[in-house]
mmCIF file of C-alpha atoms and ligand atoms in Angstrom:
data_model
loop_
_atom_site.group_PDB
_atom_site.id
_atom_site.type_symbol
_atom_site.label_atom_id
_atom_site.label_comp_id
_atom_site.label_asym_id
_atom_site.label_seq_id
_atom_site.Cartn_x
_atom_site.Cartn_y
_atom_site.Cartn_z
ATOM 1 C CA UNK A 1 183.766 39.562 90.433
ATOM 2 C CA UNK A 2 183.443 42.829 92.221
ATOM 3 C CA UNK A 3 187.279 43.224 92.033
ATOM 4 C CA UNK A 4 187.376 42.465 88.335
ATOM 5 C CA UNK A 5 184.775 45.248 87.765
ATOM 6 C CA UNK A 6 186.595 47.666 89.765
ATOM 7 C CA UNK A 7 190.010 46.705 88.165
ATOM 8 C CA UNK A 8 188.235 47.284 84.731
ATOM 9 C CA UNK A 9 186.929 50.739 86.038
ATOM 10 C CA UNK A 10 190.359 51.764 86.902
ATOM 11 C CA UNK A 11 191.779 50.745 83.413
ATOM 12 C CA UNK A 12 189.149 52.367 81.618
ATOM 13 C CA UNK A 13 189.603 55.607 83.662
ATOM 14 C CA UNK A 14 193.182 55.666 82.778
ATOM 15 C CA UNK A 15 192.427 55.371 79.058
ATOM 16 C CA UNK A 16 189.257 57.700 78.852
ATOM 17 C CA UNK A 17 189.486 60.794 80.645
ATOM 18 C CA UNK A 18 191.687 63.722 81.633
ATOM 19 C CA UNK A 19 189.620 66.122 83.783
ATOM 20 C CA UNK A 20 190.274 69.497 82.142
ATOM 21 C CA UNK A 21 187.841 71.548 84.410
ATOM 22 C CA UNK A 22 190.416 71.999 87.021
ATOM 23 C CA UNK A 23 193.438 73.139 84.672
ATOM 24 C CA UNK A 24 193.683 76.830 85.798
ATOM 25 C CA UNK A 25 197.499 76.571 86.320
ATOM 26 C CA UNK A 26 197.081 75.571 89.974
ATOM 27 C CA UNK A 27 198.237 72.406 91.617
ATOM 28 C CA UNK A 28 195.433 69.763 91.597
ATOM 29 C CA UNK A 29 195.720 68.143 94.911
ATOM 30 C CA UNK A 30 193.372 65.232 96.114
ATOM 31 C CA UNK A 31 193.203 64.673 99.801
ATOM 32 C CA UNK A 32 191.483 61.736 101.767
ATOM 33 C CA UNK A 33 190.027 62.756 105.248
ATOM 34 C CA UNK A 34 188.188 65.876 106.161
ATOM 35 C CA UNK A 35 191.264 66.864 108.527
ATOM 36 C CA UNK A 36 193.856 66.525 105.873
ATOM 37 C CA UNK A 37 191.676 68.402 103.326
ATOM 38 C CA UNK A 38 191.342 71.530 105.850
ATOM 39 C CA UNK A 39 195.043 71.252 106.562
ATOM 40 C CA UNK A 40 196.105 71.493 102.834
ATOM 41 C CA UNK A 41 193.567 74.234 102.360
ATOM 42 C CA UNK A 42 195.076 76.198 105.032
ATOM 43 C CA UNK A 43 198.723 75.894 103.587
ATOM 44 C CA UNK A 44 197.903 75.754 99.935
ATOM 45 C CA UNK A 45 195.458 78.894 100.131
ATOM 46 C CA UNK A 46 194.376 80.003 96.754
ATOM 47 C CA UNK A 47 197.406 78.908 95.155
ATOM 48 C CA UNK A 48 195.846 75.319 94.935
ATOM 49 C CA UNK A 49 192.893 73.345 93.973
ATOM 50 C CA UNK A 50 192.150 70.912 96.739
ATOM 51 C CA UNK A 51 189.408 68.122 96.115
ATOM 52 C CA UNK A 52 188.721 66.075 99.454
ATOM 53 C CA UNK A 53 187.430 62.546 98.695
ATOM 54 C CA UNK A 54 185.751 61.993 102.126
ATOM 55 C CA UNK A 55 183.152 64.369 103.276
ATOM 56 C CA UNK A 56 181.903 65.050 106.958
ATOM 57 C CA UNK A 57 180.640 61.870 108.804
ATOM 58 C CA UNK A 58 182.631 59.405 106.476
ATOM 59 C CA UNK A 59 184.396 56.606 108.143
ATOM 60 C CA UNK A 60 187.762 56.366 106.514
ATOM 61 C CA UNK A 61 188.401 52.667 107.582
ATOM 62 C CA UNK A 62 185.532 51.476 105.463
ATOM 63 C CA UNK A 63 185.566 54.189 102.720
ATOM 64 C CA UNK A 64 186.088 52.742 99.152
ATOM 65 C CA UNK A 65 187.027 54.789 96.141
ATOM 66 C CA UNK A 66 184.396 55.313 93.587
ATOM 67 C CA UNK A 67 185.017 55.561 89.757
ATOM 68 C CA UNK A 68 184.895 59.211 90.085
ATOM 69 C CA UNK A 69 187.404 59.336 92.978
ATOM 70 C CA UNK A 70 189.790 57.288 90.747
ATOM 71 C CA UNK A 71 189.576 59.738 87.930
ATOM 72 C CA UNK A 72 190.466 62.486 90.556
ATOM 73 C CA UNK A 73 193.363 60.416 91.883
ATOM 74 C CA UNK A 74 194.803 59.759 88.485
ATOM 75 C CA UNK A 75 194.589 63.495 87.341
ATOM 76 C CA UNK A 76 196.144 64.896 90.615
ATOM 77 C CA UNK A 77 199.522 66.676 90.814
ATOM 78 C CA UNK A 78 199.720 65.389 94.568
ATOM 79 C CA UNK A 79 197.783 62.972 96.647
ATOM 80 C CA UNK A 80 198.009 63.597 100.291
ATOM 81 C CA UNK A 81 196.722 60.792 102.752
ATOM 82 C CA UNK A 82 196.968 60.067 106.516
ATOM 83 C CA UNK A 83 198.619 56.661 106.143
ATOM 84 C CA UNK A 84 199.310 53.917 108.866
ATOM 85 C CA UNK A 85 196.447 51.998 107.249
ATOM 86 C CA UNK A 86 193.991 54.583 108.401
ATOM 87 C CA UNK A 87 192.258 54.628 104.789
ATOM 88 C CA UNK A 88 192.449 50.711 104.712
ATOM 89 C CA UNK A 89 190.618 50.233 101.256
ATOM 90 C CA UNK A 90 192.138 53.283 99.593
ATOM 91 C CA UNK A 91 195.673 52.022 99.963
ATOM 92 C CA UNK A 92 194.881 49.115 97.589
ATOM 93 C CA UNK A 93 193.753 51.356 95.071
ATOM 94 C CA UNK A 94 196.957 53.582 95.412
ATOM 95 C CA UNK A 95 198.907 50.318 94.993
ATOM 96 C CA UNK A 96 197.032 49.395 91.735
ATOM 97 C CA UNK A 97 197.564 52.767 90.041
ATOM 98 C CA UNK A 98 201.336 52.112 90.540
ATOM 99 C CA UNK A 99 203.431 54.247 88.355
ATOM 100 C CA UNK A 100 200.240 55.606 86.414
ATOM 101 C CA UNK A 101 200.070 58.423 88.861
ATOM 102 C CA UNK A 102 202.157 60.722 91.125
ATOM 103 C CA UNK A 103 203.289 58.857 94.392
ATOM 104 C CA UNK A 104 200.614 59.502 97.046
ATOM 105 C CA UNK A 105 202.126 61.102 100.077
ATOM 106 C CA UNK A 106 201.249 59.674 103.580
ATOM 107 C CA UNK A 107 201.724 62.556 105.992
ATOM 108 C CA UNK A 108 202.182 60.179 108.682
ATOM 109 C CA UNK A 109 205.519 59.192 107.295
ATOM 110 C CA UNK A 110 206.524 62.667 108.764
ATOM 111 C CA UNK A 111 206.172 61.050 112.245
ATOM 112 C CA UNK A 112 208.909 59.272 114.375
ATOM 113 C CA UNK A 113 207.460 55.864 114.584
ATOM 114 C CA UNK A 114 209.168 55.214 117.931
ATOM 115 C CA UNK A 115 206.755 57.699 119.315
ATOM 116 C CA UNK A 116 203.478 56.211 117.816
ATOM 117 C CA UNK A 117 201.012 53.924 119.859
ATOM 118 C CA UNK A 118 201.198 50.279 118.493
ATOM 119 C CA UNK A 119 198.118 48.453 117.499
ATOM 120 C CA UNK A 120 197.602 44.799 116.121
ATOM 121 C CA UNK A 121 194.350 45.924 114.233
ATOM 122 C CA UNK A 122 196.164 47.678 111.611
ATOM 123 C CA UNK A 123 198.528 46.253 109.048
ATOM 124 C CA UNK A 124 200.763 49.156 109.816
ATOM 125 C CA UNK A 125 200.901 47.873 113.361
ATOM 126 C CA UNK A 126 200.375 51.446 114.688
ATOM 127 C CA UNK A 127 197.074 53.261 115.718
ATOM 128 C CA UNK A 128 196.550 55.718 112.768
ATOM 129 C CA UNK A 129 194.480 58.325 114.722
ATOM 130 C CA UNK A 130 197.464 60.606 115.031
ATOM 131 C CA UNK A 131 195.625 63.811 114.544
ATOM 132 C CA UNK A 132 194.392 63.831 118.055
ATOM 133 C CA UNK A 133 197.683 64.869 119.158
ATOM 134 C CA UNK A 134 198.009 68.403 118.044
ATOM 135 C CA UNK A 135 201.943 68.068 117.892
ATOM 136 C CA UNK A 136 201.693 65.306 115.238
ATOM 137 C CA UNK A 137 199.113 67.469 113.363
ATOM 138 C CA UNK A 138 201.957 70.219 113.255
ATOM 139 C CA UNK A 139 204.148 67.788 111.687
ATOM 140 C CA UNK A 140 201.812 66.773 109.048
ATOM 141 C CA UNK A 141 201.542 70.724 108.348
ATOM 142 C CA UNK A 142 205.195 70.883 108.002
ATOM 143 C CA UNK A 143 205.421 67.931 105.656
ATOM 144 C CA UNK A 144 202.425 69.267 103.534
ATOM 145 C CA UNK A 145 204.298 72.588 103.155
ATOM 146 C CA UNK A 146 207.451 71.222 102.189
ATOM 147 C CA UNK A 147 205.841 68.983 99.501
ATOM 148 C CA UNK A 148 203.780 71.883 98.135
ATOM 149 C CA UNK A 149 206.877 74.033 97.939
ATOM 150 C CA UNK A 150 208.787 71.226 96.101
ATOM 151 C CA UNK A 151 206.140 71.008 93.467
ATOM 152 C CA UNK A 152 205.529 74.567 93.227
ATOM 153 C CA UNK A 153 208.863 76.532 94.010
ATOM 154 C CA UNK A 154 207.480 79.982 92.690
ATOM 155 C CA UNK A 155 204.916 79.930 95.544
ATOM 156 C CA UNK A 156 207.119 78.610 98.052
ATOM 157 C CA UNK A 157 207.283 81.499 100.269
ATOM 158 C CA UNK A 158 203.720 82.120 100.370
ATOM 159 C CA UNK A 159 203.256 78.221 101.474
ATOM 160 C CA UNK A 160 205.913 78.847 104.126
ATOM 161 C CA UNK A 161 203.869 81.876 105.257
ATOM 162 C CA UNK A 162 200.652 80.244 105.351
ATOM 163 C CA UNK A 163 202.192 77.341 107.151
ATOM 164 C CA UNK A 164 203.649 79.879 109.944
ATOM 165 C CA UNK A 165 199.941 81.249 110.435
ATOM 166 C CA UNK A 166 198.528 78.109 110.736
ATOM 167 C CA UNK A 167 201.161 76.580 113.294
ATOM 168 C CA UNK A 168 200.577 79.597 115.358
ATOM 169 C CA UNK A 169 196.768 78.832 115.393
ATOM 170 C CA UNK A 170 197.418 75.250 116.509
ATOM 171 C CA UNK A 171 199.566 76.492 119.208
ATOM 172 C CA UNK A 172 197.041 78.837 120.399
ATOM 173 C CA UNK A 173 194.717 75.589 120.170
ATOM 174 C CA UNK A 174 196.979 73.688 122.324
ATOM 175 C CA UNK A 175 197.095 76.155 124.884
ATOM 176 C CA UNK A 176 193.362 76.587 125.157
ATOM 177 C CA UNK A 177 192.751 72.830 125.176
ATOM 178 C CA UNK A 178 195.183 72.339 127.930
ATOM 179 C CA UNK A 179 193.476 75.203 130.116
ATOM 180 C CA UNK A 180 190.030 73.615 129.545
ATOM 181 C CA UNK A 181 191.271 70.203 130.219
ATOM 182 C CA UNK A 182 192.882 71.406 133.591
ATOM 183 C CA UNK A 183 189.449 72.297 134.969
ATOM 184 C CA UNK A 184 188.475 68.570 135.007
ATOM 185 C CA UNK A 185 189.723 66.551 138.006
ATOM 186 C CA UNK A 186 192.316 63.869 136.820
ATOM 187 C CA UNK A 187 190.302 61.050 138.474
ATOM 188 C CA UNK A 188 187.293 62.063 135.919
ATOM 189 C CA UNK A 189 189.351 61.703 132.982
ATOM 190 C CA UNK A 190 187.845 58.562 131.581
ATOM 191 C CA UNK A 191 186.745 58.500 128.028
ATOM 192 C CA UNK A 192 184.355 55.912 126.873
ATOM 193 C CA UNK A 193 183.426 55.924 123.046
ATOM 194 C CA UNK A 194 182.258 53.926 120.308
ATOM 195 C CA UNK A 195 185.704 52.859 118.713
ATOM 196 C CA UNK A 196 189.316 53.653 119.895
ATOM 197 C CA UNK A 197 190.094 56.820 118.054
ATOM 198 C CA UNK A 198 191.229 58.821 120.899
ATOM 199 C CA UNK A 199 194.360 56.901 122.340
ATOM 200 C CA UNK A 200 196.549 59.929 121.196
ATOM 201 C CA UNK A 201 194.282 62.383 122.762
ATOM 202 C CA UNK A 202 194.242 60.219 126.012
ATOM 203 C CA UNK A 203 198.135 60.029 125.992
ATOM 204 C CA UNK A 204 198.487 63.900 125.346
ATOM 205 C CA UNK A 205 195.880 64.869 127.988
ATOM 206 C CA UNK A 206 196.078 62.232 130.698
ATOM 207 C CA UNK A 207 192.551 60.293 129.954
ATOM 208 C CA UNK A 208 192.004 56.682 130.121
ATOM 209 C CA UNK A 209 190.517 55.845 126.920
ATOM 210 C CA UNK A 210 188.115 52.920 126.267
ATOM 211 C CA UNK A 211 186.765 52.149 122.917
ATOM 212 C CA UNK A 212 183.810 49.742 122.694
ATOM 213 C CA UNK A 213 184.369 48.761 119.133
ATOM 214 C CA UNK A 214 188.226 47.988 119.039
ATOM 215 C CA UNK A 215 190.310 50.320 117.233
ATOM 216 C CA UNK A 216 188.890 50.151 113.761
ATOM 217 C CA UNK A 217 185.287 50.209 112.973
ATOM 218 C CA UNK A 218 185.689 47.196 110.829
ATOM 219 C CA UNK A 219 185.663 45.105 113.937
ATOM 220 C CA UNK A 220 182.092 44.744 115.788
ATOM 221 C CA UNK A 221 181.579 44.890 119.501
ATOM 222 C CA UNK A 222 180.183 41.711 120.835
ATOM 223 C CA UNK A 223 177.814 41.139 123.729
ATOM 224 C CA UNK A 224 180.593 40.209 126.231
ATOM 225 C CA UNK A 225 182.508 43.448 125.354
ATOM 226 C CA UNK A 226 179.245 45.564 126.172
ATOM 227 C CA UNK A 227 178.876 43.663 129.656
ATOM 228 C CA UNK A 228 182.357 44.056 130.650
ATOM 229 C CA UNK A 229 182.417 47.666 129.746
ATOM 230 C CA UNK A 230 179.166 48.271 131.437
ATOM 231 C CA UNK A 231 180.726 46.988 134.892
ATOM 232 C CA UNK A 232 183.648 49.327 134.121
ATOM 233 C CA UNK A 233 181.435 52.127 134.013
ATOM 234 C CA UNK A 234 179.382 51.511 137.131
ATOM 235 C CA UNK A 235 182.839 50.694 139.047
ATOM 236 C CA UNK A 236 184.516 53.886 137.879
ATOM 237 C CA UNK A 237 181.259 55.870 138.579
ATOM 238 C CA UNK A 238 181.648 57.414 135.004
ATOM 239 C CA UNK A 239 178.947 59.969 134.385
ATOM 240 C CA UNK A 240 178.905 60.062 130.345
ATOM 241 C CA UNK A 241 179.895 58.215 127.479
ATOM 242 C CA UNK A 242 180.200 59.378 123.814
ATOM 243 C CA UNK A 243 178.624 58.697 120.430
ATOM 244 C CA UNK A 244 180.852 59.509 117.345
ATOM 245 C CA UNK A 245 179.915 61.346 114.267
ATOM 246 C CA UNK A 246 181.453 58.831 111.887
ATOM 247 C CA UNK A 247 180.233 55.563 113.787
ATOM 248 C CA UNK A 248 176.463 54.347 114.157
ATOM 249 C CA UNK A 249 175.378 55.180 117.640
ATOM 250 C CA UNK A 250 173.778 51.786 118.312
ATOM 251 C CA UNK A 251 176.875 50.321 119.974
ATOM 252 C CA UNK A 252 176.989 53.208 122.656
ATOM 253 C CA UNK A 253 173.188 52.945 123.015
ATOM 254 C CA UNK A 254 173.552 49.073 123.831
ATOM 255 C CA UNK A 255 176.094 49.930 126.315
ATOM 256 C CA UNK A 256 173.877 52.689 128.004
ATOM 257 C CA UNK A 257 171.047 50.080 128.149
ATOM 258 C CA UNK A 258 173.528 47.276 129.500
ATOM 259 C CA UNK A 259 174.361 49.999 132.474
ATOM 260 C CA UNK A 260 170.603 50.697 133.117
ATOM 261 C CA UNK A 261 169.969 46.843 133.361
ATOM 262 C CA UNK A 262 172.317 46.875 136.154
ATOM 263 C CA UNK A 263 170.622 49.322 137.946
ATOM 264 C CA UNK A 264 172.805 52.482 137.191
ATOM 265 C CA UNK A 265 172.614 55.411 134.829
ATOM 266 C CA UNK A 266 174.977 56.818 132.385
ATOM 267 C CA UNK A 267 174.224 59.619 130.021
ATOM 268 C CA UNK A 268 175.271 60.011 126.506
ATOM 269 C CA UNK A 269 177.601 63.174 126.721
ATOM 270 C CA UNK A 270 177.195 64.143 123.278
ATOM 271 C CA UNK A 271 178.581 63.302 119.752
ATOM 272 C CA UNK A 272 182.271 63.589 119.248
ATOM 273 C CA UNK A 273 184.014 64.127 115.989
ATOM 274 C CA UNK A 274 186.702 61.323 115.556
ATOM 275 C CA UNK A 275 187.453 60.253 112.076
ATOM 276 C CA UNK A 276 185.827 63.129 110.335
ATOM 277 C CA UNK A 277 185.342 66.771 110.991
ATOM 278 C CA UNK A 278 181.707 68.506 111.119
ATOM 279 C CA UNK A 279 179.868 69.892 107.935
ATOM 280 C CA UNK A 280 181.871 72.191 105.635
ATOM 281 C CA UNK A 281 181.206 75.776 106.487
ATOM 282 C CA UNK A 282 180.626 75.356 110.194
ATOM 283 C CA UNK A 283 182.961 75.844 112.958
ATOM 284 C CA UNK A 284 183.416 72.116 113.596
ATOM 285 C CA UNK A 285 184.027 71.719 109.883
ATOM 286 C CA UNK A 286 187.665 72.808 110.662
ATOM 287 C CA UNK A 287 190.247 70.840 112.579
ATOM 288 C CA UNK A 288 190.698 73.543 114.974
ATOM 289 C CA UNK A 289 186.937 74.057 115.528
ATOM 290 C CA UNK A 290 186.509 70.464 115.888
ATOM 291 C CA UNK A 291 189.305 69.976 118.521
ATOM 292 C CA UNK A 292 187.705 72.549 120.648
ATOM 293 C CA UNK A 293 184.185 71.163 120.410
ATOM 294 C CA UNK A 294 185.157 67.795 121.374
ATOM 295 C CA UNK A 295 187.269 69.048 124.266
ATOM 296 C CA UNK A 296 184.218 71.358 125.611
ATOM 297 C CA UNK A 297 181.737 68.345 124.929
ATOM 298 C CA UNK A 298 183.978 65.869 127.042
ATOM 299 C CA UNK A 299 184.829 68.291 129.743
ATOM 300 C CA UNK A 300 181.376 69.578 130.304
ATOM 301 C CA UNK A 301 179.806 66.039 130.322
ATOM 302 C CA UNK A 302 182.298 64.550 132.629
ATOM 303 C CA UNK A 303 182.428 67.359 135.095
HETATM 304 ZN ZN1 ZN B 1 188.915 55.158 113.456
#
């Protein structure tokens, strides 16, 4: 029944309205996650209107399009999304929209699949949390700039210039992050979080990454998982575990309680931004600010 109502909503939206409010001669761009919204704003600058569907703290694995979202998608000149089945429920909407709209652009299509981390949890068969490798995010930037220039050739030079500035900032971020992580001894590089969002981060910086909830938040952690991980934390003498901003913290608290019940202590090292940035207008509301914040939080807590 739900599905029928939803399809009806989409159909009605196609017939009903064209959103004129954004028509100021600029490209109307719709993005999904806050990371992609930030990226496209950096490259598009004031030559584009960017509307991000997901806000801060929103979990993209579980996100469902509202009727208002569908309206935005239908009227968009370009839709940018992560892909690799990160936006599990939105992909269905994209498919239903079919030829009624511009083809959505999955930025992850820019990446060499052979280099990605495999995952049985996603229909894509890949772990979709690729933005935690800055090199991949740079490739997102390249792809977004190319698409913008194709759609709006008059501004191509400006998009290219913005891209160069942004790539230089990402390069500086990489250097800074590397320096910070080098202060943490290799044997202390174990990252325990609520769900497996940090595998690419771990691969890039030599962390062993353990997620309590499996790789998607759509799968719940069982009692056995908690027990097993508690034993692992004690054996490895891990000082801190981490909450994530877009995942309820009860699973991590259950893990902390389990460690305590075995006569040990593990602290909660802070809240990491995993699948969404911090609030708009704050430092952590940008990809670069988020990345630095996460690294500082992790390194300070595990030292
Ligand atoms: Zn995730």
